[in-house]
Coordinates of C-alpha atoms in Angstrom, one line a residue:
M108 CA 79.4 47.4 98.3
T109 CA 77.9 46.2 95.3
A110 CA 77.2 42.6 94.0
T111 CA 77.8 41.8 90.2
P112 CA 78.0 38.1 88.7
N113 CA 81.8 36.4 88.1
P114 CA 81.7 37.2 83.5
D115 CA 83.0 34.2 82.9
P116 CA 82.3 31.2 86.1
D117 CA 84.0 28.8 84.6
E118 CA 87.5 31.4 84.3
G119 CA 90.2 30.5 86.9
R120 CA 89.9 30.2 90.2
N121 CA 87.2 31.8 91.6
R122 CA 83.8 29.4 89.6
R123 CA 81.6 30.9 91.7
R124 CA 78.7 33.0 90.3
W125 CA 78.8 36.0 92.7
S126 CA 81.7 37.6 93.5
R127 CA 83.2 37.9 97.0
Y128 CA 84.2 40.7 98.8
D129 CA 86.8 40.8 101.3
V130 CA 86.0 42.7 104.7
D131 CA 87.7 45.2 105.9
G132 CA 88.9 44.4 109.4
P133 CA 88.4 41.9 112.3
F134 CA 84.8 42.0 112.1
P135 CA 83.8 39.4 115.0
A136 CA 80.6 37.2 115.0
T137 CA 78.8 34.0 116.2
L138 CA 78.6 30.8 115.2
I139 CA 75.4 28.6 116.1
T140 CA 75.1 25.2 115.7
E141 CA 73.3 21.9 117.0
D142 CA 76.3 21.6 119.7
G143 CA 76.8 25.0 120.6
R144 CA 78.4 28.3 120.1
V145 CA 81.8 29.3 118.6
A146 CA 83.4 32.9 118.3
C147 CA 84.3 33.0 114.4
R148 CA 85.2 36.7 112.9
I149 CA 83.7 36.7 109.0
E150 CA 86.7 36.6 106.3
N151 CA 84.1 37.7 103.3
V152 CA 81.1 37.5 102.2
S153 CA 79.1 37.5 98.8
L154 CA 74.6 37.7 98.1
T155 CA 74.4 33.9 98.9
G156 CA 77.3 33.1 101.5
A157 CA 80.2 34.6 103.9
R158 CA 83.9 32.5 104.7
V159 CA 84.0 32.3 108.4
R160 CA 87.4 31.6 110.2
T161 CA 87.0 29.5 113.9
A162 CA 90.1 28.5 116.9
T163 CA 89.1 25.8 116.5
P164 CA 87.9 23.4 114.1
V165 CA 84.3 23.1 113.4
P166 CA 82.7 19.7 112.3
P167 CA 80.5 20.9 109.0
P168 CA 76.9 21.3 110.8
T169 CA 73.6 20.0 108.9
R170 CA 71.5 24.2 109.9
I171 CA 73.8 27.4 111.3
R172 CA 73.1 30.5 112.6
L173 CA 76.1 33.4 112.5
N174 CA 75.7 36.1 114.6
Y175 CA 76.8 39.3 113.7
G176 CA 76.3 42.4 114.9
R177 CA 73.1 43.4 118.1
Q178 CA 70.3 42.5 116.0
S179 CA 71.6 40.5 113.0
A180 CA 71.6 37.1 112.2
A181 CA 71.6 35.1 108.4
D182 CA 70.7 31.3 108.8
G183 CA 72.4 28.4 106.7
R184 CA 73.4 24.5 106.2

């Protein structure tokens, strides 16, 4: 998987600078917020982010950690 800049960020719905890539199959992960841990699954990724889906709504936290493997994690906001 290679990330490439979006050729025309103003064209169409996708205005992201970096392309998103779908994740093959369900990719389980844990979203850690100030309020606790929430099971989720990663749906797609880019160089600057990831889309995750949870079974229940989660209020937007200030800071998060996304654990996605034995020793893999990403911090964000």
